[in-house]
Coordinates of C-alpha atoms in Angstrom, one line a residue:
Chain A
M1 CA 0.0 0.0 0.0
K2 CA 0.9 3.6 -0.4
V3 CA 1.4 5.9 2.6
L4 CA 1.2 9.7 2.3
V5 CA 3.0 11.8 4.9
P6 CA 2.2 15.5 5.2
V7 CA 5.2 17.4 6.7
K8 CA 5.3 21.1 7.7
R9 CA 8.3 23.4 7.8
V10 CA 8.1 25.3 11.2
I11 CA 10.3 27.3 13.5
D12 CA 12.8 25.0 15.2
Y13 CA 11.4 23.8 18.5
N14 CA 14.4 25.0 20.4
V15 CA 14.1 28.6 19.2
K16 CA 12.6 31.1 21.6
V17 CA 10.2 33.0 19.5
R18 CA 10.0 36.8 19.5
V19 CA 6.9 38.8 18.8
K20 CA 7.4 41.5 16.2
S21 CA 7.3 45.0 17.6
D22 CA 4.3 46.0 15.4
G23 CA 2.3 43.1 16.8
S24 CA 1.6 41.6 13.4
D25 CA 3.2 38.2 14.0
V26 CA 6.2 36.5 15.5
D27 CA 9.5 37.2 13.8
L28 CA 10.4 34.4 11.4
A29 CA 13.1 36.3 9.5
N30 CA 16.6 34.6 9.8
V31 CA 15.2 32.1 12.3
K32 CA 16.2 28.4 12.1
M33 CA 13.4 26.3 10.6
S34 CA 13.0 22.6 10.8
M35 CA 10.5 19.8 10.2
N36 CA 7.7 19.8 12.7
P37 CA 8.7 17.2 15.4
F38 CA 5.4 15.3 15.1
D39 CA 5.9 15.0 11.4
E40 CA 9.3 13.5 11.9
I41 CA 7.5 10.8 14.0
A42 CA 5.0 10.4 11.1
V43 CA 7.8 10.0 8.5
E44 CA 9.6 7.5 10.8
E45 CA 6.4 5.4 11.3
A46 CA 5.8 5.4 7.5
I47 CA 9.3 4.2 6.9
R48 CA 8.9 1.5 9.5
L49 CA 5.7 0.3 7.7
K50 CA 7.8 0.1 4.6
E51 CA 10.6 -1.8 6.3
A52 CA 7.9 -4.2 7.7
G53 CA 6.8 -4.9 4.1
I54 CA 3.4 -3.3 4.7
A55 CA 3.9 0.0 2.8
T56 CA 5.2 -0.2 -0.7
E57 CA 5.7 3.5 -1.3
V58 CA 6.1 6.5 1.0
V59 CA 5.2 9.9 -0.4
A60 CA 5.9 13.0 1.5
V61 CA 3.9 16.2 0.8
S62 CA 4.3 19.7 2.1
V63 CA 2.2 22.9 1.7
G64 CA 3.7 26.3 2.1
V65 CA 6.5 28.4 0.7
E66 CA 9.0 27.2 -1.9
K67 CA 11.6 26.7 0.8
A68 CA 9.6 23.8 2.2
Q69 CA 11.6 21.9 -0.4
E70 CA 14.3 21.6 2.3
T71 CA 11.8 19.9 4.6
L72 CA 10.8 17.5 1.9
R73 CA 14.4 16.7 1.1
T74 CA 14.8 15.8 4.8
A75 CA 11.9 13.4 4.5
L76 CA 13.5 11.9 1.4
A77 CA 16.8 11.5 3.2
L78 CA 15.0 9.6 6.0
G79 CA 13.5 7.2 3.5
A80 CA 10.5 8.6 1.7
D81 CA 10.4 7.6 -1.9
R82 CA 9.3 10.8 -3.5
A83 CA 7.9 14.2 -2.6
I84 CA 5.2 16.7 -3.6
L85 CA 5.4 20.4 -2.8
I86 CA 2.4 22.6 -3.0
V87 CA 3.4 26.2 -3.1
A88 CA 0.6 28.2 -1.5
A89 CA 2.4 31.2 0.1
D90 CA 5.1 33.7 -1.0
D91 CA 6.0 34.8 2.5
V92 CA 7.1 32.6 5.4
H93 CA 4.8 34.6 7.6
T94 CA 1.7 33.4 5.7
D95 CA 0.6 30.3 7.6
I96 CA -1.9 28.4 5.5
E97 CA -4.8 27.3 7.7
P98 CA -5.6 23.7 8.5
L99 CA -8.9 23.8 6.5
A100 CA -7.0 24.9 3.3
V101 CA -4.2 22.5 3.9
A102 CA -6.8 19.7 4.4
K103 CA -8.4 20.6 1.0
I104 CA -5.1 20.6 -0.7
L105 CA -4.2 17.2 0.8
K106 CA -7.6 15.9 -0.2
A107 CA -6.8 16.8 -3.8
I108 CA -3.4 15.0 -3.5
V109 CA -5.1 12.0 -1.9
D110 CA -7.6 11.8 -4.7
E111 CA -4.7 11.6 -7.2
E112 CA -2.4 9.3 -5.2
Q113 CA -4.9 7.0 -3.6
P114 CA -2.9 6.1 -0.5
Q115 CA -4.3 3.7 2.0
I116 CA -2.9 5.5 5.0
V117 CA -2.2 9.2 5.6
L118 CA 0.2 9.6 8.5
A119 CA 0.2 13.1 9.9
G120 CA 1.6 14.8 13.0
K121 CA -1.0 15.5 15.7
Q122 CA -0.2 19.2 15.7
A123 CA 2.2 21.7 14.3
I124 CA 4.3 23.5 17.0
D125 CA 3.7 26.9 15.5
N126 CA -0.1 27.3 15.2
D127 CA -0.8 24.6 17.8
M128 CA -4.1 23.9 16.0
N129 CA -4.3 20.1 16.2
A130 CA -6.8 20.0 13.4
T131 CA -5.5 19.2 9.9
G132 CA -5.7 15.4 10.2
Q133 CA -9.2 15.4 11.5
M134 CA -10.3 17.9 8.8
L135 CA -8.8 15.8 6.0
S136 CA -10.5 12.8 7.4
A137 CA -13.8 14.6 7.4
L138 CA -13.4 15.9 3.8
L139 CA -12.5 12.4 2.6
G140 CA -15.2 10.7 4.7
W141 CA -12.5 8.4 6.0
S142 CA -11.9 7.0 9.5
Q143 CA -9.5 8.7 11.8
A144 CA -7.2 7.7 14.6
T145 CA -5.6 10.7 16.3
F146 CA -2.8 10.9 18.9
A147 CA -1.4 7.5 18.0
S148 CA 1.1 5.9 20.3
E149 CA 1.0 2.5 18.6
V150 CA -0.1 1.4 15.0
K151 CA -0.6 -2.1 13.8
V152 CA -1.9 -2.8 10.3
E153 CA -4.1 -6.0 10.2
G154 CA -5.7 -6.8 6.9
D155 CA -8.1 -4.0 6.0
N156 CA -7.9 -2.3 9.4
A157 CA -5.4 -0.4 11.5
I158 CA -5.4 -1.1 15.2
V159 CA -4.3 2.1 16.8
T160 CA -3.6 2.9 20.5
R161 CA -4.4 6.5 21.2
E162 CA -3.2 8.8 24.0
V163 CA -6.3 10.2 25.6
D164 CA -7.0 12.1 28.9
G165 CA -6.9 9.5 31.6
G166 CA -5.0 6.8 29.8
L167 CA -4.9 4.9 26.5
Q168 CA -7.7 3.9 24.1
T169 CA -7.3 1.3 21.4
I170 CA -9.5 1.5 18.4
S171 CA -9.8 -0.3 15.1
V172 CA -10.2 1.9 12.0
K173 CA -11.1 0.7 8.5
L174 CA -8.6 1.5 5.8
P175 CA -8.1 3.9 4.1
A176 CA -7.6 6.0 7.2
I177 CA -5.9 9.1 8.6
I178 CA -3.6 8.5 11.6
T179 CA -2.0 11.3 13.5
T180 CA 1.1 10.8 15.6
D181 CA 1.7 11.5 19.2
L182 CA 5.1 11.8 20.8
R183 CA 5.5 8.3 22.0
L184 CA 4.8 6.5 18.8
N185 CA 8.5 6.1 18.0
E186 CA 11.9 7.6 18.1
P187 CA 12.7 9.2 14.7
R188 CA 16.0 8.3 13.2
Y189 CA 18.6 10.7 11.9
A190 CA 19.4 11.1 8.2
K191 CA 22.8 9.8 7.3
L192 CA 25.1 11.8 5.1
P193 CA 25.0 9.4 2.1
D194 CA 21.2 9.4 2.3
I195 CA 21.1 13.2 2.3
M196 CA 23.2 13.1 -0.9
K197 CA 20.9 10.4 -2.5
A198 CA 17.8 12.4 -1.5
K199 CA 18.9 15.2 -3.8
K200 CA 18.2 12.9 -6.7
K201 CA 14.8 11.6 -5.6
P202 CA 11.8 13.0 -7.4
L203 CA 10.2 16.2 -6.0
D204 CA 7.1 17.4 -7.9
Q205 CA 6.3 21.0 -7.4
R206 CA 2.9 22.6 -8.0
T207 CA 0.7 25.4 -6.7
A208 CA -2.6 25.5 -4.7
A209 CA -4.1 27.1 -7.8
D210 CA -3.1 24.1 -9.9
L211 CA -5.3 22.0 -7.5
G212 CA -8.1 24.6 -7.6
V213 CA -8.0 25.2 -3.8
D214 CA -8.6 28.7 -2.4
V215 CA -6.2 29.3 0.5
T216 CA -7.8 32.6 1.6
P217 CA -7.8 32.6 5.4
R218 CA -11.1 32.2 7.3
L219 CA -9.5 33.6 10.4
T220 CA -7.9 37.1 10.2
V221 CA -5.0 37.6 12.6
V222 CA -5.9 40.9 14.3
K223 CA -2.7 41.0 16.4
V224 CA -0.1 38.9 18.0
A225 CA 1.1 39.9 21.5
E226 CA 3.6 38.7 24.0
P227 CA 2.1 36.7 26.8
A228 CA 1.9 38.4 30.2
E229 CA 5.2 38.3 31.9
R230 CA 5.5 36.8 35.4
E231 CA 6.9 38.9 38.1
A232 CA 10.3 38.0 39.2
G233 CA 10.4 35.5 42.0
E234 CA 12.9 34.9 44.8
I235 CA 15.3 32.2 45.7
V236 CA 14.8 30.8 49.2
G237 CA 17.5 29.3 51.4
S238 CA 15.9 26.3 52.9
V239 CA 12.8 24.1 53.0
D240 CA 11.7 25.9 56.2
E241 CA 11.8 29.2 54.5
L242 CA 9.9 27.8 51.5
I243 CA 7.1 26.5 53.7
A244 CA 7.0 29.8 55.6
K245 CA 6.6 31.7 52.3
L246 CA 3.9 29.4 51.0
K247 CA 2.0 29.7 54.3
E248 CA 2.3 33.4 54.1
A249 CA 0.9 33.3 50.6
G250 CA -1.9 31.1 51.8
A251 CA -0.9 28.4 49.3
V252 CA -0.5 25.6 51.9
Chain B
M1 CA -26.4 34.2 19.2
S2 CA -27.0 30.6 20.2
V3 CA -24.3 28.2 21.3
L4 CA -24.2 24.4 21.1
L5 CA -21.8 23.0 23.7
L6 CA -20.5 19.4 23.4
A7 CA -20.4 18.3 27.0
E8 CA -17.6 16.0 28.1
V9 CA -19.2 12.7 28.7
T10 CA -17.0 9.6 29.5
N11 CA -18.7 6.2 30.0
G12 CA -22.0 7.8 30.8
E13 CA -20.5 10.3 33.3
L14 CA -20.3 14.0 32.9
A15 CA -16.8 15.5 33.4
L16 CA -18.3 18.4 35.4
D17 CA -15.3 20.6 35.8
A18 CA -14.3 20.7 32.1
T19 CA -17.9 21.1 31.0
A20 CA -18.7 23.8 33.6
K21 CA -15.6 25.8 32.6
A22 CA -16.6 25.6 29.0
V23 CA -20.1 26.8 29.9
S24 CA -18.8 29.9 31.6
A25 CA -16.7 30.6 28.4
A26 CA -19.6 29.9 26.1
A27 CA -22.1 32.0 28.1
Q28 CA -20.2 35.1 26.9
L29 CA -21.4 34.2 23.4
G30 CA -25.1 33.6 23.9
E31 CA -27.7 31.1 25.2
V32 CA -26.0 27.8 25.8
T33 CA -27.5 24.4 24.8
A34 CA -25.5 21.5 26.2
L35 CA -25.3 18.2 24.2
C36 CA -24.7 15.1 26.1
A37 CA -23.9 12.1 23.9
G38 CA -23.0 8.6 24.7
A39 CA -24.3 5.0 24.8
S40 CA -25.9 6.2 28.0
A41 CA -26.1 10.0 28.6
A42 CA -29.2 10.6 30.6
A43 CA -27.4 10.8 34.0
A44 CA -24.8 13.2 32.5
A45 CA -27.7 15.3 31.0
E46 CA -29.3 15.5 34.4
Q47 CA -26.1 16.9 35.9
A48 CA -25.5 19.2 32.9
A49 CA -29.0 20.7 33.4
K50 CA -27.9 22.0 36.8
I51 CA -25.0 24.0 35.6
D52 CA -25.7 27.7 35.8
G53 CA -26.0 29.2 32.3
V54 CA -27.2 26.1 30.6
A55 CA -30.5 26.9 29.0
K56 CA -31.3 23.5 27.5
V57 CA -29.8 20.0 27.4
L58 CA -29.9 17.7 24.4
V59 CA -29.5 14.0 25.0
A60 CA -28.2 11.7 22.3
E61 CA -28.0 8.1 23.2
D62 CA -26.8 5.4 20.8
E63 CA -24.5 2.5 20.9
S64 CA -22.3 4.1 18.3
L65 CA -21.6 7.1 20.6
G66 CA -20.4 4.8 23.4
H67 CA -16.7 5.2 23.2
R68 CA -16.3 8.8 22.0
L69 CA -15.3 7.7 18.5
A70 CA -14.9 10.8 16.3
E71 CA -16.9 9.8 13.2
P72 CA -20.3 9.2 14.8
A73 CA -19.8 12.0 17.3
A74 CA -18.9 14.6 14.6
A75 CA -21.8 13.4 12.4
L76 CA -24.2 14.0 15.3
V77 CA -22.9 17.5 16.1
A78 CA -22.9 18.5 12.5
S79 CA -26.5 17.3 12.1
L80 CA -27.5 19.6 14.9
A81 CA -25.4 22.6 13.8
G82 CA -28.1 24.4 11.8
D83 CA -29.7 26.1 14.8
Y84 CA -26.5 27.5 16.3
T85 CA -24.0 30.3 15.6
H86 CA -21.3 28.8 17.8
I87 CA -20.4 25.2 18.4
V88 CA -18.0 24.8 21.3
A89 CA -16.4 22.3 23.6
P90 CA -13.8 22.1 26.3
A91 CA -10.3 21.5 24.8
T92 CA -10.0 17.9 26.0
T93 CA -8.6 15.1 23.9
D94 CA -12.1 14.0 23.0
A95 CA -13.1 17.4 21.8
K96 CA -9.8 17.9 19.9
N97 CA -10.5 14.6 18.2
I98 CA -14.1 15.5 17.3
M99 CA -14.4 19.3 16.8
P100 CA -12.0 19.8 13.8
R101 CA -13.9 17.0 12.1
V102 CA -17.2 18.9 12.8
A103 CA -15.7 22.1 11.4
A104 CA -14.6 20.5 8.2
L105 CA -18.0 18.9 7.7
L106 CA -19.5 22.4 8.0
D107 CA -16.7 23.9 5.8
V108 CA -15.5 26.3 8.5
M109 CA -12.2 26.7 10.4
V110 CA -11.9 25.4 13.9
I111 CA -10.5 27.8 16.5
S112 CA -8.5 25.7 19.0
D113 CA -7.7 26.3 22.6
V114 CA -9.3 29.7 23.0
T115 CA -8.2 31.5 26.1
A116 CA -10.4 34.6 25.8
V117 CA -13.6 35.7 24.1
V118 CA -13.2 39.3 22.7
D119 CA -16.6 39.4 20.9
A120 CA -18.8 37.0 19.0
D121 CA -16.3 36.7 16.1
T122 CA -13.0 37.5 17.8
F123 CA -11.0 35.3 20.1
E124 CA -7.5 35.0 21.7
R125 CA -5.5 31.8 21.5
P126 CA -1.9 30.9 22.4
V127 CA 0.5 29.9 19.6
Y128 CA 4.1 28.8 19.6
A129 CA 3.8 26.9 22.8
G130 CA 2.2 29.8 24.6
N131 CA 5.0 32.2 23.6
A132 CA 2.7 34.4 21.7
I133 CA -1.0 35.2 22.0
Q134 CA -2.8 35.5 18.7
T135 CA -6.1 37.5 18.4
V136 CA -8.1 36.1 15.5
K137 CA -11.4 37.3 13.9
S138 CA -13.4 34.7 12.2
G139 CA -15.2 35.4 8.9
D140 CA -17.0 32.0 9.0
A141 CA -20.8 31.9 9.4
K142 CA -20.5 29.4 12.2
K143 CA -17.7 29.4 14.8
V144 CA -16.4 26.0 15.9
I145 CA -14.3 26.5 19.1
T146 CA -12.5 24.6 21.8
F147 CA -11.9 26.4 25.0
R148 CA -8.8 26.0 27.1
T149 CA -10.5 25.2 30.4
S150 CA -7.6 26.3 32.6
T151 CA -8.3 29.9 31.8
F152 CA -12.0 30.0 32.7
D153 CA -13.7 29.6 36.1
A154 CA -16.2 26.8 36.4
A155 CA -19.9 27.9 36.2
G156 CA -21.7 27.2 39.4
E157 CA -24.6 24.8 40.0
G158 CA -28.2 25.7 40.6
G159 CA -29.8 25.7 37.2
S160 CA -32.7 23.6 36.1
A161 CA -32.6 23.4 32.3
A162 CA -35.1 21.3 30.4
T163 CA -33.8 18.2 28.6
E164 CA -34.8 17.0 25.2
T165 CA -33.9 13.8 23.3
V166 CA -32.4 14.2 19.8
S167 CA -32.1 11.6 17.1
V168 CA -28.7 10.2 16.2
P169 CA -27.6 9.8 12.6
A170 CA -27.0 6.2 11.4
S171 CA -23.3 5.2 12.1
E172 CA -21.2 4.5 9.1
G173 CA -19.1 2.0 11.1
L174 CA -15.8 3.4 10.0
S175 CA -14.1 2.7 13.3
S176 CA -14.7 0.5 16.4
W177 CA -13.6 0.5 20.0
V178 CA -11.2 -2.2 21.1
E179 CA -10.2 -1.4 24.7
D180 CA -9.5 1.3 27.2
K181 CA -6.5 1.3 29.6
V182 CA -7.5 3.8 32.2
A183 CA -5.0 4.9 34.8
E184 CA -6.7 4.4 38.2
S185 CA -6.2 7.3 40.6
D186 CA -7.7 8.5 43.8
R187 CA -5.9 11.8 43.5
P188 CA -7.6 14.9 42.1
E189 CA -7.8 15.1 38.3
L190 CA -4.7 16.9 36.9
T191 CA -6.5 19.6 34.9
S192 CA -8.9 20.6 37.7
A193 CA -6.6 20.2 40.8
G194 CA -5.9 23.2 43.0
V195 CA -2.4 22.0 43.6
V196 CA -0.1 20.1 41.3
V197 CA 3.3 18.5 42.1
S198 CA 5.3 17.5 39.0
G199 CA 8.5 15.6 38.6
G200 CA 11.0 15.7 35.8
R201 CA 14.1 13.9 34.6
G202 CA 15.9 14.8 37.8
V203 CA 13.8 12.4 39.8
G204 CA 15.8 9.6 38.1
S205 CA 13.6 6.6 38.3
E206 CA 10.1 5.2 38.5
E207 CA 10.7 4.1 42.1
D208 CA 11.9 7.6 43.1
F209 CA 8.8 9.1 41.7
A210 CA 7.2 7.9 44.9
L211 CA 8.8 10.9 46.5
I212 CA 6.8 13.2 44.3
E213 CA 3.6 11.2 44.9
K214 CA 4.1 11.4 48.7
L215 CA 4.5 15.2 48.6
A216 CA 1.5 15.4 46.4
D217 CA -0.6 13.3 48.7
K218 CA 0.4 15.5 51.6
L219 CA -0.8 18.6 49.7
G220 CA -3.9 16.9 48.3
A221 CA -2.4 17.5 44.9
A222 CA -2.5 15.9 41.5
V223 CA 0.7 14.5 40.2
G224 CA 2.2 15.8 36.9
A225 CA 5.3 15.0 35.0
S226 CA 7.6 16.5 32.3
R227 CA 8.0 14.9 29.0
A228 CA 11.4 13.7 29.9
A229 CA 10.0 11.9 33.0
V230 CA 7.3 10.3 30.8
D231 CA 9.6 9.3 28.0
S232 CA 12.0 7.8 30.6
G233 CA 9.1 5.7 31.9
F234 CA 9.1 7.3 35.4
A235 CA 5.4 8.3 35.0
P236 CA 2.5 7.5 32.7
N237 CA 1.7 9.6 29.6
D238 CA -1.5 11.1 30.9
W239 CA 0.5 12.8 33.7
Q240 CA 2.4 14.9 31.1
V241 CA 2.1 18.7 31.5
G242 CA 3.1 20.8 28.6
Q243 CA 2.5 21.9 25.0
T244 CA 1.7 18.4 24.0
G245 CA 0.3 17.1 27.3
K246 CA -2.1 18.8 29.6
V247 CA -2.4 22.5 30.3
V248 CA -2.9 23.3 34.0
A249 CA -3.3 26.5 36.0
P250 CA -3.6 25.5 39.6
E251 CA -3.2 27.8 42.7
L252 CA 0.1 26.1 43.4
Y253 CA 2.4 24.3 41.0
V254 CA 5.5 22.6 42.4
A255 CA 8.1 21.6 39.8
V256 CA 10.7 19.1 41.1
G257 CA 13.7 18.2 39.1
I258 CA 12.3 19.9 36.0
S259 CA 14.6 22.1 34.0
G260 CA 11.8 24.2 32.5
A261 CA 11.9 23.7 28.7
I262 CA 9.7 25.9 26.6
Q263 CA 7.4 22.9 25.9
H264 CA 6.9 22.3 29.6
L265 CA 6.3 25.9 30.5
A266 CA 3.6 26.0 27.9
G267 CA 1.5 23.7 30.1
M268 CA 1.9 25.4 33.5
K269 CA 3.1 29.0 33.4
D270 CA -0.4 30.4 34.1
S271 CA -0.3 28.7 37.6
K272 CA -0.9 31.3 40.4
I273 CA 2.2 30.3 42.4
I274 CA 5.1 28.3 41.0
V275 CA 7.6 26.6 43.2
A276 CA 10.8 25.1 41.7
I277 CA 13.1 22.7 43.4
N278 CA 16.2 22.0 41.4
K279 CA 19.9 21.5 42.1
D280 CA 20.9 23.5 39.0
E281 CA 20.6 27.2 39.8
E282 CA 20.8 28.0 36.1
A283 CA 17.7 25.9 35.2
P284 CA 15.2 28.0 33.2
I285 CA 12.4 27.0 35.6
F286 CA 13.8 29.5 38.1
Q287 CA 12.9 32.3 35.7
V288 CA 9.2 31.6 36.1
A289 CA 9.2 30.4 39.7
D290 CA 7.8 32.6 42.4
Y291 CA 9.8 30.7 45.0
G292 CA 12.9 28.7 44.0
L293 CA 14.9 26.4 46.1
V294 CA 18.3 25.3 44.8
A295 CA 18.7 21.9 46.5
D296 CA 19.0 18.2 46.0
L297 CA 15.4 17.0 45.5
F298 CA 16.2 13.7 47.3
E299 CA 16.8 15.7 50.5
A300 CA 14.5 18.7 50.0
V301 CA 11.3 16.8 49.0
P302 CA 11.2 14.3 51.9
E303 CA 12.0 17.2 54.3
M304 CA 9.2 19.2 52.8
T305 CA 6.8 16.3 53.0
E306 CA 7.6 15.7 56.6
K307 CA 7.4 19.4 57.7
L308 CA 4.1 20.2 56.0

């Protein structure tokens, strides 16, 4: 079967973001960008399905600016067979909304006919946690979100999900959308020879307009602000002093 | 303005705290109708009817709704959407599973983890692990929203809303439930606890996590954990506090052996009082802590447990 893996280019998770002084957005100029960590987990799981003889082809797809090519090359270096880039924005500050991304992905799914779409559970920039579910709705497919274990058995995937209060295991009919949680796997690193080979793997580039998808945002960003800063605290010298302070504050 | 609120119902029981907090957020938008869905939901509906600010309760009972599977739940909510301008839920894992699916079925965007209502179309939500607050204005005809419960007070009880049974769309049978592995706990629930004691990588082992639990029990607190502690197997997944775990805002948050990575702070920096116990005085957690103690947790935590 074919597995499609959507990957997003986002600000690196270690970077401390700064809000622009005009309050229009966070500053993404000259900031290190990387593959969204949940998408690395999705790529890893797809490659493991291939190594297990379940997946025959892994296709990585990204939606965004032209530079998202780099993110797709990373996916190719990790083991994806080919990549599709849908250019939908000119500027790195234009974040295409999950609904539009889901519509673009639906068009790709209609062409590629994968049996599984493996996506990250959320992107660490917009923290939406929505694209996988939206794609599933548009396709009328089953969905298994926040996966910590995936087993493919015949025409079903048995997926253990991380939910409030513990774990839930469900069986979903294929084709299905599966979104990855942190504990699904430990992503591998790309090896240098594989990075070189990835440069020769196919990368098909198109635009949102080619697919007939309108990417006009439904939500207008009015402003972006710094969160309220906490007042500076104090360092106490002992457990006794700590308890005294907490009693004084009425916290214990 | 009329609001349909998907109440949090698990195995026939209402999660009162999460639902009541979402009600107080939703009440700012208009008259609130709560939807209780499940294989059995009557008891949950009875309880939801008592929440202040709930004008009406809809009860949807069907075998297909028994295990909070997204496909039948989303189909149900979408089938009822016609009468409402806002469709909302507390931002639990169930709602995060269901609501984006509802939004796409209605061809509208979802607005996730809303922390403040500015007006009927305009909302605040944290982005970039809580390092920026985005104000967004929706142009969609219907607003589909999940509310971050830690930023809203729970609505009180004393209401007496009427309940009404609604019909459930036929299930397409796309998915089925296999099993639940529920972590048993007598402690307060993490997201609604007044006090949370969390352990990190510094705790060192699953056995030593008992130190954290003892302190928590002394304080009547819920137990939390950093991602590092969960990944190392010291604590179960559902204890994780952070951008990808639970978001808490208790009166008192005690972080023990936690360095304070961006992703962890995203889940607890709105706590009223933050205490950090860490032997590394350079740990970033001290930048957000109201009271910091630079000490070996293996000495400080038992001492604190004893002296409280």
